[in-house]
Coordinates of C-alpha atoms in Angstrom, one line a residue:
M1 CA 114.2 110.2 106.1
I2 CA 114.5 110.0 102.3
Q3 CA 115.9 106.7 101.1
I4 CA 118.4 107.0 98.2
K5 CA 118.1 103.9 96.0
S6 CA 121.0 102.1 94.3
Q7 CA 120.8 101.3 90.6
R8 CA 120.2 97.7 91.6
E9 CA 117.3 98.7 93.8
I10 CA 115.9 100.8 91.0
E11 CA 116.0 97.9 88.6
S12 CA 114.0 95.8 91.1
M13 CA 111.5 98.6 91.4
R14 CA 111.3 98.8 87.6
K15 CA 110.1 95.1 87.6
A16 CA 107.4 95.9 90.2
N17 CA 106.4 99.0 88.3
T18 CA 106.4 97.3 84.9
L19 CA 104.0 94.7 86.3
T20 CA 101.9 97.5 87.7
A21 CA 101.8 99.1 84.2
L22 CA 100.9 95.9 82.6
T23 CA 98.0 95.4 85.1
H24 CA 96.7 98.8 84.2
E25 CA 96.8 98.0 80.5
Y26 CA 94.9 94.7 81.2
L27 CA 92.3 96.5 83.3
A28 CA 91.8 99.2 80.7
G29 CA 90.6 96.5 78.2
L30 CA 88.0 95.2 80.7
I31 CA 86.3 98.5 81.4
Q32 CA 82.8 98.6 79.9
P33 CA 79.3 99.5 81.0
G34 CA 77.9 96.7 83.3
I35 CA 81.1 95.4 84.8
M36 CA 81.2 95.4 88.6
T37 CA 84.1 97.0 90.3
K38 CA 84.8 93.8 92.2
E39 CA 85.2 92.0 88.9
L40 CA 88.0 94.5 87.9
D41 CA 89.6 93.9 91.3
E42 CA 89.5 90.1 91.1
A43 CA 91.0 90.3 87.6
A44 CA 93.8 92.5 88.7
E45 CA 94.7 90.2 91.6
E46 CA 94.8 87.2 89.4
F47 CA 96.9 89.0 86.8
I48 CA 99.5 90.2 89.3
R49 CA 99.8 86.9 91.1
S50 CA 100.0 84.9 87.8
R51 CA 103.1 86.9 86.9
G52 CA 105.0 86.4 90.1
G53 CA 104.0 89.5 91.9
L54 CA 102.0 90.3 95.1
P55 CA 99.1 92.8 95.1
A56 CA 100.6 95.8 96.9
F57 CA 97.4 97.3 98.2
K58 CA 95.6 94.2 99.4
G59 CA 95.5 94.3 103.2
Y60 CA 97.6 97.5 103.3
G61 CA 96.3 99.3 106.3
G62 CA 93.3 97.0 106.2
F63 CA 92.3 97.9 102.6
P64 CA 90.3 95.0 101.3
G65 CA 91.1 95.2 97.6
T66 CA 93.9 94.9 95.0
V67 CA 92.7 98.1 93.3
C68 CA 91.4 101.3 94.7
I69 CA 88.4 101.9 92.3
S70 CA 87.0 105.4 92.5
V71 CA 84.0 106.4 90.4
N72 CA 82.9 109.9 89.4
D73 CA 82.9 112.0 92.6
E74 CA 85.1 109.5 94.4
V75 CA 88.6 110.9 94.6
V76 CA 90.7 108.0 95.9
H77 CA 90.5 104.8 98.0
G78 CA 87.2 103.5 96.5
I79 CA 86.5 100.0 97.7
P80 CA 85.7 97.4 95.0
G81 CA 82.2 95.9 95.3
T82 CA 79.0 95.2 93.5
R83 CA 78.7 98.6 91.9
K84 CA 78.3 98.4 88.2
L85 CA 79.9 100.9 85.9
I86 CA 77.5 102.7 83.6
E87 CA 77.9 104.6 80.3
G88 CA 79.3 108.0 80.9
D89 CA 81.1 107.3 84.3
I90 CA 84.7 108.1 84.8
V91 CA 86.6 105.6 86.9
S92 CA 90.0 105.9 88.6
L93 CA 92.1 102.8 89.1
D94 CA 95.0 102.9 91.6
T95 CA 97.0 99.8 92.1
G96 CA 100.5 98.4 92.7
A97 CA 102.6 95.2 92.7
I98 CA 105.4 93.9 94.8
I99 CA 108.4 92.1 93.3
E100 CA 111.7 91.3 95.0
G101 CA 110.4 93.2 98.1
Y102 CA 110.0 96.5 96.2
Y103 CA 106.7 98.3 95.5
G104 CA 105.3 99.6 92.2
D105 CA 102.5 102.2 92.3
A106 CA 100.5 103.9 89.5
A107 CA 97.0 105.3 88.8
R108 CA 94.9 105.9 85.7
T109 CA 91.5 107.4 85.0
H110 CA 89.3 106.1 82.2
G111 CA 86.0 107.0 80.7
V112 CA 83.3 104.3 80.6
G113 CA 81.8 104.1 77.1
V114 CA 81.0 107.6 75.8
I115 CA 81.8 110.4 78.2
D116 CA 81.0 114.1 78.0
E117 CA 83.5 116.8 76.9
Q118 CA 84.1 118.1 80.4
A119 CA 85.1 114.7 81.6
K120 CA 87.5 114.3 78.8
L121 CA 89.1 117.6 79.6
L122 CA 89.3 116.7 83.3
I123 CA 91.0 113.3 82.6
A124 CA 93.4 114.9 80.1
A125 CA 94.4 117.8 82.4
T126 CA 95.0 115.4 85.2
K127 CA 97.4 113.3 83.1
Q128 CA 99.2 116.3 81.6
S129 CA 99.6 117.9 85.0
F130 CA 101.8 114.9 86.0
F131 CA 104.0 115.5 82.9
E132 CA 104.2 119.3 83.6
G133 CA 105.3 118.5 87.2
I134 CA 108.1 116.1 86.2
K135 CA 109.7 118.7 83.9
F136 CA 111.1 119.9 87.3
A137 CA 112.1 116.4 88.6
R138 CA 115.8 117.0 88.1
V139 CA 118.8 116.9 90.4
G140 CA 119.2 120.2 92.3
N141 CA 115.6 121.4 91.9
R142 CA 113.4 121.6 95.0
L143 CA 110.7 119.1 95.6
S144 CA 108.0 121.8 95.6
D145 CA 109.0 122.9 92.1
I146 CA 107.2 119.8 90.9
S147 CA 104.2 120.6 93.2
H148 CA 103.9 124.2 91.9
A149 CA 104.1 123.2 88.3
I150 CA 101.2 120.8 88.7
Q151 CA 99.0 123.3 90.5
A152 CA 99.8 126.1 88.0
Y153 CA 98.9 123.9 85.0
V154 CA 95.6 122.5 86.6
E155 CA 94.3 125.9 87.8
T156 CA 94.8 127.6 84.4
R157 CA 92.4 124.9 83.0
G158 CA 89.7 125.7 85.5
F159 CA 90.1 122.7 87.8
S160 CA 91.3 122.4 91.4
V161 CA 94.0 120.3 93.2
V162 CA 93.1 118.1 96.1
R163 CA 95.1 119.3 99.2
D164 CA 94.3 116.5 101.7
Y165 CA 96.1 113.7 99.8
V166 CA 99.6 113.8 98.3
G167 CA 102.3 111.8 96.5
H168 CA 105.1 110.1 98.4
G169 CA 108.5 108.4 98.3
I170 CA 108.4 104.6 97.6
G171 CA 110.7 101.6 97.8
R172 CA 110.6 98.7 100.2
E173 CA 107.6 100.5 101.8
L174 CA 104.6 101.7 99.8
H175 CA 104.7 105.1 101.5
E176 CA 108.1 106.5 102.3
D177 CA 109.4 110.1 102.8
P178 CA 109.0 112.6 101.4
Q179 CA 105.4 113.6 101.0
I180 CA 104.8 115.4 97.7
P181 CA 101.9 117.8 97.6
N182 CA 100.4 118.7 94.2
Y183 CA 100.2 122.4 95.1
G184 CA 102.2 125.2 96.7
P185 CA 104.9 127.7 96.0
A186 CA 108.1 126.7 94.2
G187 CA 111.5 126.6 95.8
R188 CA 110.6 124.7 99.0
G189 CA 111.4 121.3 100.4
P190 CA 114.5 119.0 99.9
R191 CA 116.7 119.3 96.9
L192 CA 116.2 116.4 94.5
Q193 CA 119.0 113.9 94.4
K194 CA 119.9 111.0 92.0
G195 CA 118.4 107.8 93.4
M196 CA 115.3 109.3 94.9
V197 CA 112.2 107.3 93.8
L198 CA 108.9 109.2 94.0
A199 CA 105.3 108.4 93.3
I200 CA 103.8 111.6 91.9
E201 CA 100.0 111.5 91.8
P202 CA 97.9 114.5 91.0
M203 CA 94.3 114.2 92.2
I204 CA 92.2 116.8 90.4
N205 CA 88.7 117.9 91.0
E206 CA 86.2 119.3 88.5
G207 CA 84.9 121.7 91.2
R208 CA 86.3 122.8 94.5
F209 CA 89.3 121.1 96.1
T210 CA 87.6 120.2 99.3
V211 CA 86.9 116.5 100.1
R212 CA 85.5 114.3 102.8
V213 CA 85.8 110.6 103.8
L214 CA 82.7 108.3 103.6
P215 CA 81.6 106.4 106.7
N216 CA 83.4 103.3 105.4
E217 CA 86.6 105.2 106.5
W218 CA 88.3 104.7 103.2
T219 CA 86.5 106.3 100.2
V220 CA 87.3 109.9 99.7
V221 CA 84.7 112.0 97.8
T222 CA 84.5 115.6 96.6
M223 CA 82.6 117.8 99.0
D224 CA 80.6 119.4 96.2
G225 CA 79.7 116.1 94.5
K226 CA 81.5 117.0 91.3
R227 CA 83.9 114.5 89.6
S228 CA 87.5 113.8 90.2
A229 CA 90.4 112.2 88.3
H230 CA 93.7 110.7 89.4
Y231 CA 96.9 110.0 87.5
E232 CA 100.1 108.6 89.0
N233 CA 103.5 107.1 88.1
T234 CA 106.6 106.1 90.0
I235 CA 109.7 107.9 88.8
A236 CA 113.4 107.7 89.6
I237 CA 115.6 110.9 89.7
T238 CA 118.6 110.5 87.5
D239 CA 121.4 112.7 86.2
G240 CA 119.1 113.7 83.3
E241 CA 115.5 113.2 82.5
P242 CA 113.4 111.4 85.2
D243 CA 113.0 107.7 84.6
I244 CA 109.3 106.8 84.6
L245 CA 109.4 103.3 86.0
S246 CA 105.6 102.6 85.7
M247 CA 105.3 103.3 82.0
R248 CA 106.2 101.0 79.2

């Protein structure tokens, strides 16, 4: 069942998402060749806790880190460890914070040092697809109007949309109804209502959309070994433009 949030609840969620956004800004400044992914994870946890939040992902479903750190062909749920980023990598960071019992959730993809032109296009298309989708995040539209807009934008740029993982509602739980695919025909699913809070997160592949899960049972990689990018924000449906809670 989709939970409709009061304005008071949305303001609490804004605090959690603002801290999430600040964490992303902090991590972006740390990304450089040679840094280990576990160093980014440790920095994120310290940053969130020092500002009165709790790391939303740590321990969630058994996940061991504060940040899902996915490099190159890793799509989502990369586990932080001793892997060092190298020049030319692309790295997706997905993290969240809890404040006043409410969750924040956002993802960003960055280049490490100098990256090639195709990687730049992939990262830019993934980010822009989010903004193309939320043009339809208005009261009265259908949920899949967002999904369709994301897919249409991405595929005209020669990339593909991951089918196996989707966006979601968010609130006092990290994952609430509804699920929000990043593909499919328009005009399907529930009508959007004021007070819905949604985490919309296109996961876009350079090659084919098919993926598989590594033996660690967390990390999702592209089946063809090509790169993937991820971009996510938490938004609230309002009477007008959607309110992006995880951007400052």
